[in-house]
Structure formats: structure tokens, C-alpha cells
Amino acid sequence: LDSFAHALRHQYAAIMAGIGTVLADDPMLNARIEHGNDPIRVICDSNLRISEGSNIVKTAREIPTIIATISEDQEKIAKLEQKGCKILKTSEQDGKVNVKEVLKQLRNMEIDSVLVEGGGAIHGSFLTSDLVQKVYCYIAPKMIGGKDALSPVLGKGIEKMSDAVEITDVTVQNFGGDICVSGHVKQKKEG
């Protein structure tokens, strides 16, 4: 499953994660494929909480790194830029980075595909903003549960099943016990 996930990263121009994932896991967000291209890393970090010692920042000169923020902390911005990060300022949406605006700015930079690989908060932002075209859902044969367990999609949620995000053209792949369910998101009709 790891090799599939890294091959998937290789197929996209950029990989995006939220600051929660960066703080919790200190990832590299690279493809880890021999002779493969690493995607541009995009971190949504509304308040610039990213550490200058994180793997993302430490390798920003080797792997292009963009940090999207609403922060006005010029001192932190300058430090991150000195380390090789590009800062992308956006307007605020519910106290967070405006993800639609991030995608527009990335498109203006000729970044035409983004793999969002983060936690429930960023997944929720993209799904509620109707910005998702395809979903890859990894399932391990393990039950963890608990009343405080995080969902893979956070945010406000839905009130009625008729408002649920529908997945079409579903494919199921088995990777030694782990499963990847993928499919396209049925776009909501404007109306």
C-alpha cells in the first residue's frame, strides 16, 4: 500500500496537507520513488504554526514548498522564505485559509493537479467547498473507534443522507490486507 500511495504522489503536480498533519506526523510528503519526481508541497497553515525545524521546512530548498496562510506575521514569513518556502497569502474563510483561493493561485502558477493528503479538517474543507474530483480511501482491517476518534472527514457534516457526497465509478484494490476504494465524486448540480 505504501508503494501505491507514493506512486500516486508521483502522478500529481502538487501534494497538499493541513498544518494538523504536519504538526502530528512531521512528514516529508515526497514520492520516495527512484528517479521519480517529487510533487510541489503545499501546506495550508492559517496561523503559520509550522516549525522551522520541521522536515517540510528543512527540505524546502530541495523540494518546492508553498505555505498558504492568512497570517500577517512578517517575521515568521521572512524566516520561512529564507529557508526556501514560498508564502501564498489568501483571504480568510471561517478563520482558515480559503481553499478555493489557494487552488486558483496554484492554477495561476500552472500547477494543474493537487493530491490532498491530510487529515479530516482539510478533507472536510475540500468536500464542503465542492472541490474534489476523485477520492482514494484507504481502509486497514483494524477497528480503533472510541467516542473521541477522529473521522477522515471533519467539518460541519451533513443533516440528510441526500446531501452526502456520492462516489461513482468505484474501484476496489487489495494490498496485502489493506484496501483502497477509489472513485470519482459526483458533482452537485448548480441550481
PDB file of C-alpha atoms in Angstrom:
ATOM      1  CA  LEU A   1       0.000   0.000   0.000  1.00  0.00           C
ATOM      2  CA  ASP A   2       2.864   2.398   0.769  1.00  0.00           C
ATOM      3  CA  SER A   3       4.339   1.943  -2.710  1.00  0.00           C
ATOM      4  CA  PHE A   4       0.899   2.598  -4.268  1.00  0.00           C
ATOM      5  CA  ALA A   5       0.497   5.780  -2.208  1.00  0.00           C
ATOM      6  CA  HIS A   6       3.970   7.016  -3.172  1.00  0.00           C
ATOM      7  CA  ALA A   7       3.334   6.202  -6.847  1.00  0.00           C
ATOM      8  CA  LEU A   8       0.111   8.210  -6.575  1.00  0.00           C
ATOM      9  CA  ARG A   9       2.057  11.197  -5.229  1.00  0.00           C
ATOM     10  CA  HIS A  10       4.335  10.945  -8.257  1.00  0.00           C
ATOM     11  CA  GLN A  11       1.332  11.403 -10.612  1.00  0.00           C
ATOM     12  CA  TYR A  12       0.278  14.796  -9.236  1.00  0.00           C
ATOM     13  CA  ALA A  13       1.920  18.188  -9.709  1.00  0.00           C
ATOM     14  CA  ALA A  14       1.378  19.066  -6.044  1.00  0.00           C
ATOM     15  CA  ILE A  15       0.544  17.409  -2.750  1.00  0.00           C
ATOM     16  CA  MET A  16      -1.394  19.334  -0.119  1.00  0.00           C
ATOM     17  CA  ALA A  17      -1.737  18.788   3.614  1.00  0.00           C
ATOM     18  CA  GLY A  18      -3.027  20.823   6.506  1.00  0.00           C
ATOM     19  CA  ILE A  19      -0.922  22.051   9.380  1.00  0.00           C
ATOM     20  CA  GLY A  20      -2.520  19.485  11.714  1.00  0.00           C
ATOM     21  CA  THR A  21      -0.955  16.644   9.722  1.00  0.00           C
ATOM     22  CA  VAL A  22       2.412  18.412   9.619  1.00  0.00           C
ATOM     23  CA  LEU A  23       2.421  19.018  13.386  1.00  0.00           C
ATOM     24  CA  ALA A  24       1.270  15.479  14.214  1.00  0.00           C
ATOM     25  CA  ASP A  25       3.437  13.475  11.796  1.00  0.00           C
ATOM     26  CA  ASP A  26       6.318  15.746  10.632  1.00  0.00           C
ATOM     27  CA  PRO A  27       6.061  14.200   7.138  1.00  0.00           C
ATOM     28  CA  MET A  28       8.276  14.735   4.096  1.00  0.00           C
ATOM     29  CA  LEU A  29       5.395  14.469   1.584  1.00  0.00           C
ATOM     30  CA  ASN A  30       7.703  13.251  -1.148  1.00  0.00           C
ATOM     31  CA  ALA A  31       7.212  10.451  -3.695  1.00  0.00           C
ATOM     32  CA  ARG A  32      10.059   8.198  -2.493  1.00  0.00           C
ATOM     33  CA  ILE A  33      10.324   6.591  -5.917  1.00  0.00           C
ATOM     34  CA  GLU A  34      13.698   6.046  -7.560  1.00  0.00           C
ATOM     35  CA  HIS A  35      14.019   8.509 -10.464  1.00  0.00           C
ATOM     36  CA  GLY A  36      10.569   9.855  -9.577  1.00  0.00           C
ATOM     37  CA  ASN A  37       9.539  13.470  -9.370  1.00  0.00           C
ATOM     38  CA  ASP A  38       8.509  14.845  -6.014  1.00  0.00           C
ATOM     39  CA  PRO A  39       5.313  16.870  -6.117  1.00  0.00           C
ATOM     40  CA  ILE A  40       5.360  20.506  -5.014  1.00  0.00           C
ATOM     41  CA  ARG A  41       4.335  20.517  -1.363  1.00  0.00           C
ATOM     42  CA  VAL A  42       1.502  22.846  -0.345  1.00  0.00           C
ATOM     43  CA  ILE A  43       0.747  23.286   3.346  1.00  0.00           C
ATOM     44  CA  CYS A  44      -2.421  25.069   4.489  1.00  0.00           C
ATOM     45  CA  ASP A  45      -1.292  26.797   7.672  1.00  0.00           C
ATOM     46  CA  SER A  46      -3.678  29.605   8.566  1.00  0.00           C
ATOM     47  CA  ASN A  47      -1.675  30.905  11.549  1.00  0.00           C
ATOM     48  CA  LEU A  48       1.862  29.880  10.491  1.00  0.00           C
ATOM     49  CA  ARG A  49       2.270  27.266  13.212  1.00  0.00           C
ATOM     50  CA  ILE A  50       4.767  25.267  11.136  1.00  0.00           C
ATOM     51  CA  SER A  51       8.123  24.778  12.840  1.00  0.00           C
ATOM     52  CA  GLU A  52      11.280  25.974  11.144  1.00  0.00           C
ATOM     53  CA  GLY A  53      12.769  22.634  12.225  1.00  0.00           C
ATOM     54  CA  SER A  54      10.086  20.520  10.525  1.00  0.00           C
ATOM     55  CA  ASN A  55      11.042  18.163   7.709  1.00  0.00           C
ATOM     56  CA  ILE A  56       8.942  20.251   5.317  1.00  0.00           C
ATOM     57  CA  VAL A  57      10.827  23.486   6.055  1.00  0.00           C
ATOM     58  CA  LYS A  58      14.263  21.848   6.355  1.00  0.00           C
ATOM     59  CA  THR A  59      13.943  20.416   2.830  1.00  0.00           C
ATOM     60  CA  ALA A  60      12.200  23.387   1.168  1.00  0.00           C
ATOM     61  CA  ARG A  61      15.283  24.192  -0.937  1.00  0.00           C
ATOM     62  CA  GLU A  62      15.331  20.647  -2.375  1.00  0.00           C
ATOM     63  CA  ILE A  63      11.564  20.139  -2.803  1.00  0.00           C
ATOM     64  CA  PRO A  64       9.497  23.201  -3.764  1.00  0.00           C
ATOM     65  CA  THR A  65       7.287  24.131  -0.825  1.00  0.00           C
ATOM     66  CA  ILE A  66       4.360  26.550  -0.669  1.00  0.00           C
ATOM     67  CA  ILE A  67       2.740  27.573   2.599  1.00  0.00           C
ATOM     68  CA  ALA A  68      -0.753  29.029   2.267  1.00  0.00           C
ATOM     69  CA  THR A  69      -1.691  31.330   5.128  1.00  0.00           C
ATOM     70  CA  ILE A  70      -3.822  34.211   6.321  1.00  0.00           C
ATOM     71  CA  SER A  71      -1.179  35.226   8.868  1.00  0.00           C
ATOM     72  CA  GLU A  72       0.307  38.735   8.897  1.00  0.00           C
ATOM     73  CA  ASP A  73       3.351  37.637  10.940  1.00  0.00           C
ATOM     74  CA  GLN A  74       6.023  39.260   8.740  1.00  0.00           C
ATOM     75  CA  GLU A  75       8.869  37.998  10.922  1.00  0.00           C
ATOM     76  CA  LYS A  76       7.798  34.350  10.580  1.00  0.00           C
ATOM     77  CA  ILE A  77       7.078  34.836   6.872  1.00  0.00           C
ATOM     78  CA  ALA A  78      10.600  36.206   6.352  1.00  0.00           C
ATOM     79  CA  LYS A  79      12.169  33.277   8.249  1.00  0.00           C
ATOM     80  CA  LEU A  80      10.244  30.725   6.205  1.00  0.00           C
ATOM     81  CA  GLU A  81      11.125  32.466   2.952  1.00  0.00           C
ATOM     82  CA  GLN A  82      14.809  32.484   3.949  1.00  0.00           C
ATOM     83  CA  LYS A  83      14.581  28.699   4.329  1.00  0.00           C
ATOM     84  CA  GLY A  84      13.178  28.369   0.789  1.00  0.00           C
ATOM     85  CA  CYS A  85       9.414  28.320   1.368  1.00  0.00           C
ATOM     86  CA  LYS A  86       7.112  30.331  -0.866  1.00  0.00           C
ATOM     87  CA  ILE A  87       4.352  32.056   1.086  1.00  0.00           C
ATOM     88  CA  LEU A  88       0.927  32.229  -0.523  1.00  0.00           C
ATOM     89  CA  LYS A  89      -1.453  34.694   1.152  1.00  0.00           C
ATOM     90  CA  THR A  90      -5.198  34.095   0.945  1.00  0.00           C
ATOM     91  CA  SER A  91      -8.335  35.649   2.285  1.00  0.00           C
ATOM     92  CA  GLU A  92      -9.921  34.196   5.387  1.00  0.00           C
ATOM     93  CA  GLN A  93     -12.789  31.723   5.257  1.00  0.00           C
ATOM     94  CA  ASP A  94     -14.225  30.788   8.654  1.00  0.00           C
ATOM     95  CA  GLY A  95     -10.902  31.709  10.296  1.00  0.00           C
ATOM     96  CA  LYS A  96      -8.912  29.491   7.937  1.00  0.00           C
ATOM     97  CA  VAL A  97      -7.164  29.613   4.582  1.00  0.00           C
ATOM     98  CA  ASN A  98      -9.632  29.935   1.696  1.00  0.00           C
ATOM     99  CA  VAL A  99      -9.006  26.654  -0.156  1.00  0.00           C
ATOM    100  CA  LYS A 100     -10.775  27.802  -3.345  1.00  0.00           C
ATOM    101  CA  GLU A 101      -8.421  30.767  -3.475  1.00  0.00           C
ATOM    102  CA  VAL A 102      -5.416  28.514  -2.874  1.00  0.00           C
ATOM    103  CA  LEU A 103      -6.401  26.372  -5.871  1.00  0.00           C
ATOM    104  CA  LYS A 104      -6.894  29.459  -8.067  1.00  0.00           C
ATOM    105  CA  GLN A 105      -3.451  30.758  -7.136  1.00  0.00           C
ATOM    106  CA  LEU A 106      -1.895  27.335  -7.758  1.00  0.00           C
ATOM    107  CA  ARG A 107      -3.584  27.208 -11.163  1.00  0.00           C
ATOM    108  CA  ASN A 108      -2.093  30.635 -11.963  1.00  0.00           C
ATOM    109  CA  MET A 109       1.293  29.076 -11.157  1.00  0.00           C
ATOM    110  CA  GLU A 110       0.499  26.331 -13.723  1.00  0.00           C
ATOM    111  CA  ILE A 111       0.009  23.684 -11.045  1.00  0.00           C
ATOM    112  CA  ASP A 112      -2.791  21.669 -12.628  1.00  0.00           C
ATOM    113  CA  SER A 113      -3.297  18.738 -10.245  1.00  0.00           C
ATOM    114  CA  VAL A 114      -3.305  18.525  -6.462  1.00  0.00           C
ATOM    115  CA  LEU A 115      -3.406  15.428  -4.274  1.00  0.00           C
ATOM    116  CA  VAL A 116      -4.906  16.393  -0.913  1.00  0.00           C
ATOM    117  CA  GLU A 117      -3.360  14.048   1.627  1.00  0.00           C
ATOM    118  CA  GLY A 118      -4.132  15.377   5.034  1.00  0.00           C
ATOM    119  CA  GLY A 119      -6.402  14.937   7.988  1.00  0.00           C
ATOM    120  CA  GLY A 120     -10.114  15.341   8.456  1.00  0.00           C
ATOM    121  CA  ALA A 121     -10.095  19.147   8.627  1.00  0.00           C
ATOM    122  CA  ILE A 122      -8.616  19.712   5.177  1.00  0.00           C
ATOM    123  CA  HIS A 123     -10.661  16.877   3.672  1.00  0.00           C
ATOM    124  CA  GLY A 124     -13.804  18.471   5.111  1.00  0.00           C
ATOM    125  CA  SER A 125     -12.868  21.886   3.689  1.00  0.00           C
ATOM    126  CA  PHE A 126     -12.404  20.474   0.195  1.00  0.00           C
ATOM    127  CA  LEU A 127     -15.543  18.334   0.224  1.00  0.00           C
ATOM    128  CA  THR A 128     -17.817  21.099   1.533  1.00  0.00           C
ATOM    129  CA  SER A 129     -16.335  23.535  -0.999  1.00  0.00           C
ATOM    130  CA  ASP A 130     -17.188  21.077  -3.813  1.00  0.00           C
ATOM    131  CA  LEU A 131     -13.544  20.943  -4.956  1.00  0.00           C
ATOM    132  CA  VAL A 132     -12.936  17.192  -5.051  1.00  0.00           C
ATOM    133  CA  GLN A 133     -12.883  15.248  -8.310  1.00  0.00           C
ATOM    134  CA  LYS A 134     -11.548  11.878  -7.174  1.00  0.00           C
ATOM    135  CA  VAL A 135     -11.282  10.108  -3.823  1.00  0.00           C
ATOM    136  CA  TYR A 136      -8.834   7.436  -2.648  1.00  0.00           C
ATOM    137  CA  CYS A 137      -9.943   5.908   0.654  1.00  0.00           C
ATOM    138  CA  TYR A 138      -7.529   3.547   2.400  1.00  0.00           C
ATOM    139  CA  ILE A 139      -9.010   1.012   4.783  1.00  0.00           C
ATOM    140  CA  ALA A 140      -6.973  -1.202   7.109  1.00  0.00           C
ATOM    141  CA  PRO A 141      -8.608  -4.289   8.641  1.00  0.00           C
ATOM    142  CA  LYS A 142      -8.407  -2.818  12.126  1.00  0.00           C
ATOM    143  CA  MET A 143     -11.051  -1.330  14.411  1.00  0.00           C
ATOM    144  CA  ILE A 144      -9.998   1.537  16.643  1.00  0.00           C
ATOM    145  CA  GLY A 145     -13.166   3.553  17.350  1.00  0.00           C
ATOM    146  CA  GLY A 146     -13.866   5.411  20.542  1.00  0.00           C
ATOM    147  CA  LYS A 147     -16.084   8.407  21.120  1.00  0.00           C
ATOM    148  CA  ASP A 148     -13.172  10.812  20.578  1.00  0.00           C
ATOM    149  CA  ALA A 149     -11.819   9.051  17.458  1.00  0.00           C
ATOM    150  CA  LEU A 150     -11.332  11.418  14.531  1.00  0.00           C
ATOM    151  CA  SER A 151     -13.199  10.931  11.304  1.00  0.00           C
ATOM    152  CA  PRO A 152     -11.307  11.059   7.988  1.00  0.00           C
ATOM    153  CA  VAL A 153     -13.635  13.951   7.101  1.00  0.00           C
ATOM    154  CA  LEU A 154     -14.294  16.640   9.699  1.00  0.00           C
ATOM    155  CA  GLY A 155     -16.239  19.878   9.463  1.00  0.00           C
ATOM    156  CA  LYS A 156     -19.921  20.579   9.791  1.00  0.00           C
ATOM    157  CA  GLY A 157     -21.087  17.306   8.254  1.00  0.00           C
ATOM    158  CA  ILE A 158     -24.485  16.720   6.670  1.00  0.00           C
ATOM    159  CA  GLU A 159     -28.014  16.739   8.022  1.00  0.00           C
ATOM    160  CA  LYS A 160     -29.640  14.425   5.442  1.00  0.00           C
ATOM    161  CA  MET A 161     -28.297  11.414   3.528  1.00  0.00           C
ATOM    162  CA  SER A 162     -29.466  13.137   0.331  1.00  0.00           C
ATOM    163  CA  ASP A 163     -26.708  15.730   0.976  1.00  0.00           C
ATOM    164  CA  ALA A 164     -23.961  13.093   1.196  1.00  0.00           C
ATOM    165  CA  VAL A 165     -21.043  13.182  -1.245  1.00  0.00           C
ATOM    166  CA  GLU A 166     -21.654  10.453  -3.821  1.00  0.00           C
ATOM    167  CA  ILE A 167     -18.809   8.417  -5.306  1.00  0.00           C
ATOM    168  CA  THR A 168     -19.178   6.887  -8.790  1.00  0.00           C
ATOM    169  CA  ASP A 169     -17.000   4.596 -10.926  1.00  0.00           C
ATOM    170  CA  VAL A 170     -15.832   2.841  -7.758  1.00  0.00           C
ATOM    171  CA  THR A 171     -12.720   0.656  -7.872  1.00  0.00           C
ATOM    172  CA  VAL A 172     -11.537  -1.565  -5.016  1.00  0.00           C
ATOM    173  CA  GLN A 173      -7.907  -2.716  -4.772  1.00  0.00           C
ATOM    174  CA  ASN A 174      -6.444  -5.083  -2.196  1.00  0.00           C
ATOM    175  CA  PHE A 175      -2.880  -4.525  -0.962  1.00  0.00           C
ATOM    176  CA  GLY A 176      -1.991  -7.448   1.301  1.00  0.00           C
ATOM    177  CA  GLY A 177      -4.964  -6.942   3.597  1.00  0.00           C
ATOM    178  CA  ASP A 178      -5.255  -3.167   3.227  1.00  0.00           C
ATOM    179  CA  ILE A 179      -7.889  -1.912   0.823  1.00  0.00           C
ATOM    180  CA  CYS A 180      -8.053   1.180  -1.382  1.00  0.00           C
ATOM    181  CA  VAL A 181     -11.509   2.255  -2.519  1.00  0.00           C
ATOM    182  CA  SER A 182     -11.347   4.926  -5.200  1.00  0.00           C
ATOM    183  CA  GLY A 183     -13.846   6.696  -7.388  1.00  0.00           C
ATOM    184  CA  HIS A 184     -14.989   9.981  -8.826  1.00  0.00           C
ATOM    185  CA  VAL A 185     -17.045  12.478  -6.858  1.00  0.00           C
ATOM    186  CA  LYS A 186     -20.446  13.079  -8.405  1.00  0.00           C
ATOM    187  CA  GLN A 187     -20.599  16.818  -8.921  1.00  0.00           C
ATOM    188  CA  LYS A 188     -23.561  18.601  -7.383  1.00  0.00           C
ATOM    189  CA  LYS A 189     -25.883  20.236  -9.865  1.00  0.00           C
ATOM    190  CA  GLU A 190     -25.849  24.018  -9.782  1.00  0.00           C
ATOM    191  CA  GLY A 191     -29.182  25.315  -9.327  1.00  0.00           C
TER     192      GLY A 191
END
